[in-house]
CSV table of C-alpha atoms in Angstrom, one decimal:
chain,number,residue,atom,x,y,z
K,18,MET,CA,18.3,-0.2,-7.8
K,19,THR,CA,16.9,2.8,-6.4
K,20,ILE,CA,13.2,2.8,-5.3
K,21,GLY,CA,11.3,6.3,-5.2
K,22,VAL,CA,9.0,6.9,-2.4
K,23,LEU,CA,6.1,9.7,-2.8
K,24,ALA,CA,7.1,12.3,-0.1
K,25,LEU,CA,4.5,14.5,-0.1
K,26,GLN,CA,2.8,13.5,3.3
K,27,GLY,CA,2.4,10.3,5.3
K,28,SER,CA,4.6,7.3,6.0
K,29,TYR,CA,7.1,7.9,3.5
K,30,ASN,CA,10.2,7.7,6.0
K,31,GLU,CA,9.3,4.3,7.2
K,32,HIS,CA,9.1,2.7,3.9
K,33,ILE,CA,12.6,4.3,2.8
K,34,SER,CA,13.7,2.7,6.4
K,35,ALA,CA,12.3,-0.8,5.4
K,36,LEU,CA,14.0,-0.5,2.0
K,37,ARG,CA,17.3,0.2,3.8
K,38,ARG,CA,17.1,-2.7,6.0
K,39,LEU,CA,16.8,-4.6,2.7
K,40,GLY,CA,20.1,-3.3,1.5
K,41,VAL,CA,18.3,-1.0,-1.1
K,42,LYS,CA,18.3,2.7,-1.6
K,43,GLY,CA,15.1,4.6,-1.1
K,44,VAL,CA,14.6,8.3,-2.2
K,45,GLU,CA,11.9,10.9,-1.8
K,46,ILE,CA,9.8,11.9,-4.6
K,47,LYS,CA,8.4,15.3,-4.7
K,48,LYS,CA,8.7,16.7,-8.1
K,49,PRO,CA,7.9,15.0,-11.5
K,50,GLY,CA,11.4,15.1,-12.7
K,51,GLN,CA,12.6,12.9,-10.1
K,52,LEU,CA,10.6,10.1,-11.5
K,53,ASP,CA,13.0,9.8,-14.3
K,54,ASN,CA,15.8,8.5,-12.0
K,55,ILE,CA,14.0,5.5,-10.2
K,56,SER,CA,13.2,2.1,-11.0
K,57,ALA,CA,10.0,1.7,-9.1
K,58,LEU,CA,7.7,3.8,-7.0
K,59,ILE,CA,6.0,3.6,-3.6
K,60,ILE,CA,2.9,5.7,-2.8
K,61,PRO,CA,2.8,5.5,1.0
K,62,GLY,CA,-0.1,5.9,3.4
K,63,GLY,CA,-1.4,9.2,4.8
K,64,GLU,CA,-4.1,11.5,4.2
K,65,SER,CA,-5.5,10.8,1.0
K,66,THR,CA,-7.2,14.2,0.2
K,67,THR,CA,-4.1,16.3,1.4
K,68,MET,CA,-1.9,14.1,-0.7
K,69,ALA,CA,-3.8,14.6,-3.7
K,70,LYS,CA,-4.0,18.3,-2.9
K,71,LEU,CA,-0.1,18.5,-2.9
K,72,ALA,CA,0.3,16.1,-5.8
K,73,GLU,CA,-2.0,18.7,-7.9
K,74,TYR,CA,-0.2,21.6,-6.6
K,75,HIS,CA,3.2,20.0,-7.7
K,76,ASN,CA,1.9,19.0,-11.0
K,77,LEU,CA,2.5,15.4,-10.1
K,78,PHE,CA,-0.3,13.6,-11.2
K,79,PRO,CA,0.3,13.5,-15.2
K,80,ALA,CA,3.9,12.2,-14.4
K,81,LEU,CA,2.7,9.5,-11.9
K,82,ARG,CA,0.0,8.4,-14.7
K,83,GLU,CA,2.9,8.1,-17.1
K,84,PHE,CA,4.9,6.1,-14.8
K,85,VAL,CA,2.4,3.6,-14.4
K,86,LYS,CA,1.8,3.4,-18.1
K,87,MET,CA,5.6,2.7,-18.3
K,88,GLY,CA,5.1,-0.6,-16.7
K,89,LYS,CA,7.4,0.3,-13.8
K,90,PRO,CA,6.5,-1.5,-10.5
K,91,VAL,CA,4.3,1.0,-8.5
K,92,TRP,CA,3.0,0.0,-4.8
K,93,GLY,CA,0.1,1.9,-2.9
K,94,THR,CA,-0.3,1.1,0.7
K,95,CYS,CA,-3.4,2.6,2.1
K,96,ALA,CA,-4.0,6.2,0.7
K,97,GLY,CA,-1.5,5.0,-2.1
K,98,LEU,CA,-3.9,2.1,-2.7
K,99,ILE,CA,-6.7,5.0,-3.2
K,100,PHE,CA,-4.5,6.7,-5.4
K,101,LEU,CA,-4.0,3.7,-7.7
K,102,ALA,CA,-7.5,2.6,-7.9
K,103,ASP,CA,-9.7,3.4,-11.1
K,104,LYS,CA,-12.6,4.6,-8.9
K,105,ALA,CA,-12.8,5.5,-5.2
K,106,ILE,CA,-16.2,5.8,-3.2
K,107,GLY,CA,-16.8,7.4,0.2
K,108,GLN,CA,-14.9,10.3,-0.7
K,109,LYS,CA,-15.2,13.8,0.9
K,110,GLU,CA,-17.4,16.2,-1.2
K,111,GLY,CA,-15.9,17.0,-4.5
K,112,GLY,CA,-13.8,13.9,-4.6
K,113,GLN,CA,-10.3,13.8,-5.5
K,114,GLU,CA,-7.8,13.1,-8.3
K,115,LEU,CA,-6.6,9.6,-8.8
K,116,VAL,CA,-3.7,8.2,-10.8
K,117,GLY,CA,-5.6,5.1,-11.7
K,118,GLY,CA,-4.4,1.9,-13.5
K,119,LEU,CA,-5.7,-0.6,-10.8
K,120,ASP,CA,-8.6,-2.0,-11.8
K,121,CYS,CA,-10.8,-2.0,-8.7
K,122,THR,CA,-13.2,0.1,-6.7
K,123,VAL,CA,-11.9,1.2,-3.3
K,124,HIS,CA,-13.8,2.4,-0.3
K,125,ARG,CA,-11.9,5.3,1.2
K,126,ASN,CA,-12.7,5.0,4.8
K,127,PHE,CA,-14.4,1.4,4.7
K,128,PHE,CA,-13.5,0.4,8.3
K,129,GLY,CA,-14.5,3.7,9.9
K,130,SER,CA,-12.6,6.7,11.4
K,131,GLN,CA,-9.2,6.9,13.1
K,132,ILE,CA,-10.3,5.5,16.4
K,133,GLN,CA,-11.3,2.5,14.6
K,134,SER,CA,-7.9,1.6,13.4
K,135,PHE,CA,-6.9,-1.9,14.2
K,136,GLU,CA,-4.3,-4.8,13.7
K,137,VAL,CA,-5.5,-8.2,12.5
K,138,ASP,CA,-3.3,-11.5,11.3
K,139,LEU,CA,-4.1,-11.9,7.6
K,140,SER,CA,-3.7,-15.0,5.7
K,141,VAL,CA,-1.2,-14.4,2.9
K,142,PRO,CA,-0.5,-17.7,1.0
K,143,GLU,CA,1.1,-16.3,-1.9
K,144,LEU,CA,3.6,-13.8,0.1
K,145,SER,CA,4.5,-16.8,2.0
K,146,ALA,CA,5.0,-19.2,-0.8
K,147,GLN,CA,7.3,-16.5,-2.4
K,148,GLU,CA,9.0,-15.2,0.7
K,149,GLY,CA,8.8,-17.8,3.2
K,150,GLY,CA,8.3,-17.1,6.8
K,151,LEU,CA,4.7,-17.6,8.6
K,152,PRO,CA,1.5,-18.0,6.5
K,153,SER,CA,0.0,-14.8,8.0
K,154,PHE,CA,1.1,-11.2,8.1
K,155,ARG,CA,0.1,-8.7,11.0
K,156,GLY,CA,-1.8,-6.0,9.1
K,157,VAL,CA,-2.0,-2.4,10.7
K,158,PHE,CA,-5.1,-0.9,9.6
K,159,ILE,CA,-5.1,2.9,10.3
K,160,ARG,CA,-8.3,5.0,9.1
K,161,ALA,CA,-8.1,2.0,6.3
K,162,PRO,CA,-9.7,1.7,2.8
K,163,ALA,CA,-10.6,-1.5,1.4
K,164,ILE,CA,-11.3,-2.8,-2.0
K,165,VAL,CA,-15.1,-3.5,-2.6
K,166,GLU,CA,-14.7,-4.6,-6.3
K,167,ALA,CA,-11.8,-6.0,-8.3
K,168,GLY,CA,-11.4,-6.6,-12.1
K,169,PRO,CA,-10.9,-10.0,-13.7
K,170,GLY,CA,-7.5,-9.2,-14.1
K,171,VAL,CA,-6.6,-8.4,-10.4
K,172,GLU,CA,-4.9,-11.0,-8.6
K,173,VAL,CA,-6.3,-11.0,-4.5
K,174,LEU,CA,-3.3,-11.6,-2.2
K,175,ALA,CA,-5.3,-11.1,1.0
K,176,ALA,CA,-8.7,-10.5,2.5
K,177,CYS,CA,-10.0,-9.5,5.6
K,178,PRO,CA,-12.7,-10.7,7.7
K,179,VAL,CA,-15.5,-7.9,8.1
K,180,SER,CA,-18.2,-7.2,10.2
K,181,LEU,CA,-20.8,-5.2,8.0
K,182,LYS,CA,-21.7,-3.3,11.2
K,183,THR,CA,-18.5,-1.4,10.8
K,184,THR,CA,-20.4,0.7,7.8
K,185,SER,CA,-23.0,2.1,10.2
K,186,SER,CA,-21.1,5.3,10.2
K,187,LYS,CA,-21.2,6.0,6.7
K,188,SER,CA,-23.8,7.5,4.2
K,189,ASP,CA,-26.8,5.5,3.3
K,190,ALA,CA,-25.6,5.2,-0.4
K,191,ASP,CA,-22.1,3.9,0.9
K,192,THR,CA,-23.7,1.6,3.2
K,193,GLN,CA,-25.8,-0.2,0.4
K,194,GLU,CA,-22.8,-0.6,-1.8
K,195,VAL,CA,-21.0,-2.2,0.9
K,196,GLU,CA,-23.9,-4.6,2.0
K,197,SER,CA,-24.3,-5.9,-1.3
K,198,LEU,CA,-20.9,-7.9,-0.8
K,199,PRO,CA,-21.6,-11.7,-1.1
K,200,GLU,CA,-19.3,-12.5,1.7
K,201,GLN,CA,-18.5,-11.1,4.8
K,202,LYS,CA,-14.7,-10.6,3.9
K,203,VAL,CA,-13.4,-7.6,2.0
K,204,ILE,CA,-10.2,-7.4,-0.3
K,205,VAL,CA,-7.2,-5.7,1.4
K,206,ALA,CA,-4.2,-6.5,-0.8
K,207,VAL,CA,-4.0,-6.7,-4.7
K,208,LYS,CA,-1.7,-7.2,-7.8
K,209,GLN,CA,-2.4,-6.5,-11.3
K,210,GLY,CA,0.6,-6.3,-13.6
K,211,ASN,CA,3.2,-3.7,-12.3
K,212,LEU,CA,1.0,-2.7,-9.7
K,213,LEU,CA,0.5,-3.6,-6.3
K,214,GLY,CA,-1.9,-2.4,-3.4
K,215,THR,CA,-2.5,-3.2,0.0
K,216,ALA,CA,-5.1,-1.1,2.3
K,217,PHE,CA,-2.9,-1.8,5.4
K,218,HIS,CA,0.6,-0.6,6.6
K,219,PRO,CA,3.5,-3.2,6.2
K,220,GLU,CA,6.1,-0.1,6.7
K,221,LEU,CA,4.9,0.0,10.2
K,222,THR,CA,5.9,-3.7,11.2
K,223,ALA,CA,9.5,-5.6,11.4
K,224,ASP,CA,8.3,-7.8,8.7
K,225,THR,CA,9.7,-6.8,5.3
K,226,ARG,CA,8.2,-9.4,3.1
K,227,TRP,CA,5.7,-7.1,1.5
K,228,HIS,CA,8.9,-4.8,0.5
K,229,SER,CA,10.8,-7.9,-0.8
K,230,TYR,CA,7.9,-9.0,-2.8
K,231,PHE,CA,7.6,-5.3,-4.5
K,232,LEU,CA,11.4,-5.7,-5.3
K,233,LYS,CA,10.9,-8.9,-7.1
K,234,MET,CA,8.2,-7.2,-9.0
K,235,LEU,CA,11.1,-5.0,-10.2
K,236,ALA,CA,13.5,-7.9,-10.7
K,237,LYS,CA,11.2,-9.7,-13.1
K,238,GLU,CA,12.1,-6.6,-15.3
K,239,ASP,CA,15.5,-8.1,-15.7
K,240,GLU,CA,17.0,-6.3,-12.9
K,241,PRO,CA,18.9,-8.0,-10.1
K,242,ALA,CA,17.2,-8.8,-6.9
K,243,PRO,CA,19.1,-8.1,-3.6
K,244,THR,CA,20.2,-11.1,-1.9
K,245,THR,CA,18.8,-10.1,1.4
K,246,LEU,CA,15.2,-9.8,0.2
K,247,ALA,CA,13.9,-12.5,2.8
K,248,VAL,CA,15.4,-10.9,5.8
K,249,VAL,CA,15.3,-8.1,8.3
K,250,GLU,CA,18.2,-5.9,9.6
K,251,GLY,CA,20.4,-7.9,11.4
K,252,GLY,CA,20.1,-11.1,9.5
K,253,VAL,CA,17.3,-12.3,11.8
K,254,ASP,CA,14.9,-14.9,10.4
K,255,LEU,CA,11.2,-14.0,10.6
K,256,THR,CA,10.3,-17.5,11.2
K,257,ALA,CA,12.7,-17.8,14.3
K,258,GLY,CA,10.2,-15.7,16.6
K,259,GLN,CA,13.1,-13.0,17.3
K,260,THR,CA,12.4,-9.3,17.0
K,261,PRO,CA,15.0,-7.4,15.0
K,262,GLU,CA,16.4,-3.9,16.2
K,263,ILE,CA,14.9,-1.2,14.3
K,264,GLU,CA,15.6,2.5,13.6
K,265,MET,CA,11.9,3.8,14.0
K,266,PRO,CA,9.0,3.2,15.9
K,267,ILE,CA,6.8,0.4,14.6
K,268,TYR,CA,3.5,-1.7,15.9
K,269,GLN,CA,4.7,-5.0,16.9
């Protein structure tokens, strides 16, 4: 099992490190031909406009769209979620190219600017039911997007309580769209078929359950899942309240 991580910009090293802690090989993907040699793909967080320009420069978009259409598992975190969305709003002038496939509308900077980044405990019943551990997950949101509309075939895995006052820094048009939401919660994690999307950064925590969850999406394609999917490096049980040793700086 070899998992590719799009390595144009952003937190791809952190994803590769998390995969390593699960005993799975992660490789950097920078060119279209490299997609032929992997079983699944992670599109990491970063600066989505920069990532899109680099992907366009390397002619990656056609290959990425074909990879999605093949049914292989693809997980987008933060900027990667924007990539996978069929529609994105709140973009810079001129917009950006998208891979698409995920039947949802993503607001690019829903939670505001870099200085408005935050952490919050998210209720994750599906993740907890499949992977064990705590019923919550510490979501790290860095200049984060959010899903403001999801199609009928999209399974919601996590939602974040939100004050609609956070939209005050956005344009009037985008504010109008956000304030039309029926509840003061916004979707931040979804799954649709072979696609997984999270608005936050699981790779910046010691909790590898989202990576384990993603790998089991691949296992459902008749490939064996690693036996260490529910643990972190050193065999530390996440429910025991211990902090495992890690190789890279992470948010605790």
